[in-house]
CSV table of C-alpha atoms in Angstrom, one decimal:
chain,number,residue,atom,x,y,z
Y,165,ASN,CA,-24.3,-12.0,-24.6
Y,166,ALA,CA,-25.6,-11.4,-20.6
Y,167,GLY,CA,-22.3,-12.3,-19.4
Y,168,VAL,CA,-22.8,-14.0,-16.0
Y,169,THR,CA,-25.7,-13.1,-14.6
Y,170,GLN,CA,-26.4,-13.8,-10.6
Y,171,THR,CA,-30.1,-14.3,-8.8
Y,172,PRO,CA,-30.4,-13.2,-6.5
Y,173,LYS,CA,-29.3,-9.7,-5.9
Y,174,PHE,CA,-30.5,-9.5,-2.1
Y,175,GLN,CA,-31.2,-12.1,0.5
Y,176,VAL,CA,-32.3,-12.1,3.9
Y,177,LEU,CA,-32.4,-15.7,5.6
Y,178,LYS,CA,-32.6,-17.0,9.4
Y,179,THR,CA,-30.1,-19.1,10.5
Y,180,GLY,CA,-30.7,-22.9,9.7
Y,181,GLN,CA,-32.5,-21.8,6.1
Y,182,SER,CA,-31.4,-23.0,3.3
Y,183,MET,CA,-31.0,-21.9,-0.3
Y,184,THR,CA,-29.7,-22.1,-3.5
Y,185,LEU,CA,-27.6,-18.5,-5.5
Y,186,GLN,CA,-28.1,-19.4,-8.9
Y,187,CYS,CA,-25.5,-18.3,-11.5
Y,188,ALA,CA,-25.4,-17.9,-15.3
Y,189,GLN,CA,-23.1,-17.6,-17.8
Y,190,ASP,CA,-23.8,-18.0,-22.1
Y,191,MET,CA,-20.1,-17.1,-23.0
Y,192,ASN,CA,-19.5,-20.6,-23.2
Y,193,HIS,CA,-16.6,-21.0,-20.4
Y,194,GLU,CA,-15.2,-24.1,-18.7
Y,195,TYR,CA,-14.6,-22.9,-15.4
Y,196,MET,CA,-16.7,-21.0,-13.0
Y,197,SER,CA,-15.7,-20.2,-9.5
Y,198,TRP,CA,-17.7,-19.1,-6.5
Y,199,TYR,CA,-16.2,-16.6,-3.8
Y,200,ARG,CA,-17.1,-14.5,-1.2
Y,201,GLN,CA,-16.0,-11.4,0.0
Y,202,ASP,CA,-15.5,-9.6,3.1
Y,203,PRO,CA,-14.1,-6.8,4.4
Y,204,GLY,CA,-10.5,-6.6,4.4
Y,205,MET,CA,-10.4,-10.4,3.2
Y,206,GLY,CA,-10.5,-9.4,-0.2
Y,207,LEU,CA,-12.6,-12.8,-2.3
Y,208,ARG,CA,-11.7,-16.0,-1.1
Y,209,LEU,CA,-12.5,-19.0,-3.4
Y,210,ILE,CA,-15.5,-21.6,-1.6
Y,211,HIS,CA,-15.8,-23.6,-5.2
Y,212,TYR,CA,-15.0,-24.5,-8.5
Y,213,SER,CA,-16.0,-26.6,-11.1
Y,214,VAL,CA,-13.5,-26.7,-14.4
Y,215,GLY,CA,-15.8,-28.8,-16.7
Y,216,ALA,CA,-19.3,-29.7,-16.6
Y,217,GLY,CA,-19.7,-32.4,-14.2
Y,218,ILE,CA,-16.5,-31.6,-12.1
Y,219,THR,CA,-15.9,-29.8,-8.9
Y,220,ASP,CA,-13.5,-28.6,-6.4
Y,221,GLN,CA,-13.0,-27.6,-3.4
Y,222,GLY,CA,-11.4,-23.9,-2.7
Y,223,GLU,CA,-10.4,-22.1,0.5
Y,224,VAL,CA,-13.5,-22.0,2.6
Y,225,PRO,CA,-15.8,-24.8,1.2
Y,226,ASN,CA,-17.8,-25.5,4.7
Y,227,GLY,CA,-21.2,-25.0,4.6
Y,228,TYR,CA,-21.5,-24.8,1.2
Y,229,ASN,CA,-22.5,-27.1,-1.5
Y,230,VAL,CA,-21.7,-26.5,-6.0
Y,231,SER,CA,-23.3,-28.7,-8.8
Y,232,ARG,CA,-22.6,-28.2,-12.4
Y,233,SER,CA,-25.1,-30.4,-14.0
Y,234,THR,CA,-24.9,-28.0,-17.0
Y,235,THR,CA,-21.6,-25.6,-18.8
Y,236,GLU,CA,-24.2,-22.6,-18.2
Y,237,ASP,CA,-24.9,-23.2,-14.7
Y,238,PHE,CA,-23.3,-23.1,-11.3
Y,239,PRO,CA,-25.1,-22.5,-8.6
Y,240,LEU,CA,-24.2,-22.7,-5.3
Y,241,ARG,CA,-25.7,-24.4,-2.2
Y,242,LEU,CA,-26.0,-22.7,1.2
Y,243,LEU,CA,-26.9,-25.9,3.5
Y,244,SER,CA,-27.8,-24.5,7.3
Y,245,ALA,CA,-27.0,-20.6,6.7
Y,246,ALA,CA,-25.0,-19.1,9.9
Y,247,PRO,CA,-24.3,-15.6,10.2
Y,248,SER,CA,-21.1,-16.0,9.5
Y,249,GLN,CA,-22.1,-16.6,6.2
Y,250,THR,CA,-23.7,-13.2,5.7
Y,251,SER,CA,-20.8,-11.8,3.1
Y,252,VAL,CA,-21.1,-10.6,-0.3
Y,253,TYR,CA,-21.1,-13.9,-3.0
Y,254,PHE,CA,-19.0,-13.2,-6.6
Y,255,CYS,CA,-19.6,-16.0,-9.0
Y,256,ALA,CA,-16.7,-15.6,-12.0
Y,257,SER,CA,-16.2,-17.7,-15.4
Y,258,ARG,CA,-13.5,-17.6,-17.7
Y,259,ARG,CA,-11.5,-19.6,-20.5
Y,260,THR,CA,-8.9,-21.9,-19.9
Y,261,SER,CA,-6.5,-19.1,-19.6
Y,262,ASP,CA,-8.2,-15.9,-19.5
Y,263,GLU,CA,-9.3,-13.3,-17.1
Y,264,GLN,CA,-12.4,-13.8,-15.2
Y,265,PHE,CA,-15.6,-12.7,-15.8
Y,266,PHE,CA,-17.5,-11.4,-12.7
Y,267,GLY,CA,-21.3,-11.7,-12.1
Y,268,PRO,CA,-23.3,-8.7,-10.1
Y,269,GLY,CA,-22.4,-10.6,-6.5
Y,270,THR,CA,-25.5,-11.4,-3.9
Y,271,ARG,CA,-25.5,-9.5,-1.0
Y,272,LEU,CA,-26.3,-11.8,1.7
Y,273,THR,CA,-28.0,-11.4,5.1
Y,274,VAL,CA,-28.1,-14.7,8.0
Y,275,LEU,CA,-29.9,-13.5,10.9
X,439,ALA,CA,1.6,-21.8,-1.3
X,440,GLN,CA,0.6,-19.1,-3.1
X,441,LYS,CA,0.2,-15.3,-1.2
X,442,ILE,CA,-0.2,-11.6,-2.5
X,443,THR,CA,-0.1,-9.1,0.1
X,444,GLN,CA,-1.3,-5.2,-0.6
X,445,THR,CA,0.1,-3.1,1.5
X,446,GLN,CA,-2.2,-0.2,1.0
X,447,PRO,CA,-5.6,-0.3,2.9
X,448,GLY,CA,-5.8,3.5,1.6
X,449,MET,CA,-4.5,5.5,-0.9
X,450,PHE,CA,-5.1,9.4,-2.1
X,451,VAL,CA,-3.9,10.8,-5.3
X,452,GLN,CA,-5.1,13.9,-6.4
X,453,GLU,CA,-7.4,14.6,-10.2
X,454,LYS,CA,-4.6,13.9,-12.9
X,455,GLU,CA,-1.9,12.8,-11.2
X,456,ALA,CA,-0.5,9.2,-11.0
X,457,VAL,CA,-0.8,7.1,-8.6
X,458,THR,CA,1.3,3.4,-8.0
X,459,LEU,CA,-0.9,0.2,-6.4
X,460,ASP,CA,1.7,-2.2,-4.4
X,461,CYS,CA,1.2,-5.5,-4.5
X,462,THR,CA,3.8,-8.4,-3.9
X,463,TYR,CA,3.3,-12.3,-3.8
X,464,ASP,CA,4.6,-15.4,-3.0
X,465,THR,CA,4.8,-18.2,-4.9
X,466,SER,CA,7.4,-21.4,-5.5
X,467,ASP,CA,6.2,-22.1,-8.9
X,468,GLN,CA,8.1,-20.9,-12.1
X,469,SER,CA,5.0,-19.4,-14.8
X,470,TYR,CA,1.6,-18.2,-13.2
X,471,GLY,CA,-0.3,-14.8,-14.2
X,472,LEU,CA,-1.1,-11.4,-12.4
X,473,PHE,CA,-4.7,-9.7,-12.9
X,474,TRP,CA,-5.9,-6.5,-11.4
X,475,TYR,CA,-9.3,-5.3,-10.9
X,476,LYS,CA,-10.9,-2.5,-10.0
X,477,GLN,CA,-14.5,-2.7,-8.0
X,478,PRO,CA,-16.3,0.5,-8.0
X,479,SER,CA,-18.8,2.1,-5.2
X,480,SER,CA,-21.3,-0.4,-7.4
X,481,GLY,CA,-19.5,-3.2,-6.4
X,482,GLU,CA,-19.1,-5.1,-9.8
X,483,MET,CA,-15.3,-6.7,-10.5
X,484,ILE,CA,-13.8,-5.2,-13.3
X,485,PHE,CA,-10.8,-6.6,-15.0
X,486,LEU,CA,-8.0,-4.0,-16.1
X,487,ILE,CA,-5.1,-5.6,-16.4
X,488,TYR,CA,-3.2,-8.8,-17.1
X,489,GLN,CA,0.6,-9.7,-16.8
X,490,GLY,CA,2.1,-13.1,-17.5
X,491,SER,CA,5.5,-14.2,-15.9
X,492,TYR,CA,7.3,-15.1,-18.7
X,493,ASP,CA,6.6,-11.3,-20.5
X,494,GLU,CA,9.3,-9.7,-21.2
X,495,GLN,CA,7.0,-6.6,-21.4
X,496,ASN,CA,5.1,-4.7,-18.5
X,497,ALA,CA,1.7,-4.2,-20.0
X,498,THR,CA,-0.2,-1.6,-20.1
X,499,GLU,CA,-4.0,-0.8,-21.0
X,500,GLY,CA,-4.7,2.5,-21.8
X,501,ARG,CA,-3.8,4.8,-18.4
X,502,TYR,CA,-3.4,1.6,-16.0
X,503,SER,CA,0.2,-0.4,-16.6
X,504,LEU,CA,2.2,-3.1,-14.5
X,505,ASN,CA,5.3,-2.5,-13.1
X,506,PHE,CA,6.2,-5.5,-12.9
X,507,GLN,CA,9.8,-7.3,-10.8
X,508,LYS,CA,9.8,-10.4,-11.3
X,509,ALA,CA,12.8,-10.8,-8.7
X,510,ARG,CA,11.0,-9.0,-6.3
X,511,LYS,CA,8.2,-11.0,-7.0
X,512,SER,CA,6.0,-7.5,-7.3
X,513,ALA,CA,3.4,-5.9,-9.5
X,514,ASN,CA,2.8,-2.6,-9.0
X,515,LEU,CA,-0.6,-0.9,-10.8
X,516,VAL,CA,0.1,2.4,-11.8
X,517,ILE,CA,-2.9,5.0,-13.0
X,518,SER,CA,-1.3,7.5,-15.3
X,519,ALA,CA,-4.0,10.7,-15.5
X,520,SER,CA,-5.8,9.8,-12.2
X,521,GLN,CA,-10.0,10.5,-12.8
X,522,LEU,CA,-12.6,10.6,-10.2
X,523,GLY,CA,-14.3,7.9,-11.2
X,524,ASP,CA,-11.0,6.0,-10.7
X,525,SER,CA,-12.0,5.9,-7.3
X,526,ALA,CA,-12.7,2.4,-6.1
X,527,MET,CA,-11.1,-0.8,-4.6
X,528,TYR,CA,-8.7,-2.4,-6.5
X,529,PHE,CA,-7.3,-6.3,-5.7
X,530,CYS,CA,-4.5,-7.7,-6.7
X,531,ALA,CA,-4.6,-11.3,-7.9
X,532,MET,CA,-2.7,-14.5,-9.2
X,533,ARG,CA,-3.1,-18.1,-10.5
X,534,TYR,CA,-0.2,-20.4,-11.8
X,535,THR,CA,-0.4,-20.6,-15.2
X,536,GLY,CA,-2.9,-23.5,-16.4
X,537,GLY,CA,-4.3,-23.6,-12.5
X,538,PHE,CA,-7.4,-23.6,-11.3
X,539,LYS,CA,-7.8,-21.4,-8.4
X,540,THR,CA,-6.9,-17.6,-9.0
X,541,ILE,CA,-5.9,-16.0,-5.8
X,542,PHE,CA,-7.0,-12.5,-4.2
X,543,GLY,CA,-5.3,-9.7,-2.1
X,544,ALA,CA,-6.8,-8.1,0.7
X,545,GLY,CA,-7.2,-4.7,-1.7
X,546,THR,CA,-6.6,-1.3,-1.3
X,547,ARG,CA,-8.8,1.6,-1.9
X,548,LEU,CA,-8.4,4.2,-3.9
X,549,PHE,CA,-9.4,8.1,-3.5
X,550,VAL,CA,-8.9,10.6,-5.8
X,551,LYS,CA,-9.3,14.6,-4.9
X,552,ALA,CA,-10.5,17.0,-7.3
């Protein structure tokens, strides 16, 4: 099992550009989530999904879109990147009542 | 609303000694789970230990134990016999049983001295 994979590992964008962060898991987990990690603030939930076709907003959803067309994949789309979106992004997955498994993270810089 | 508070931004411990990392939480729900994760300098998030709100015994996993005091709403992580490899950020997290969202504290950075 590869677990949770994320691509890319690093990305630099210019303000206003759009891009998609990819996340995939091969554990057949129902739940998937996207977090952003900023210094001194822990992890904050952006969006989550409880199954294919079902997504919902977390604490900080503005500026981000998600979709879940398959159980395995949960991409995060930045619509128009802003410097405030400079962060480390983690994707995570879990079964219903278990702990979360995290991907290795994507370090994003928006200039 | 749920909230996790980790009041120690940084902690130092001597190698081979025990250390306690504090975590308090705020919730009105009766059924929930508490988690601790470790984040080394390489950046990955590693699950350490889980405690359910109705578990009667404190959780233990090797050198990690969770000192759960439900009335005080605290879930402190105890690391026994600290090792240099324990130097990392540690995050406390909580989720309602059956809930969708896991919330995290701001973290505590632990430094283990040789």
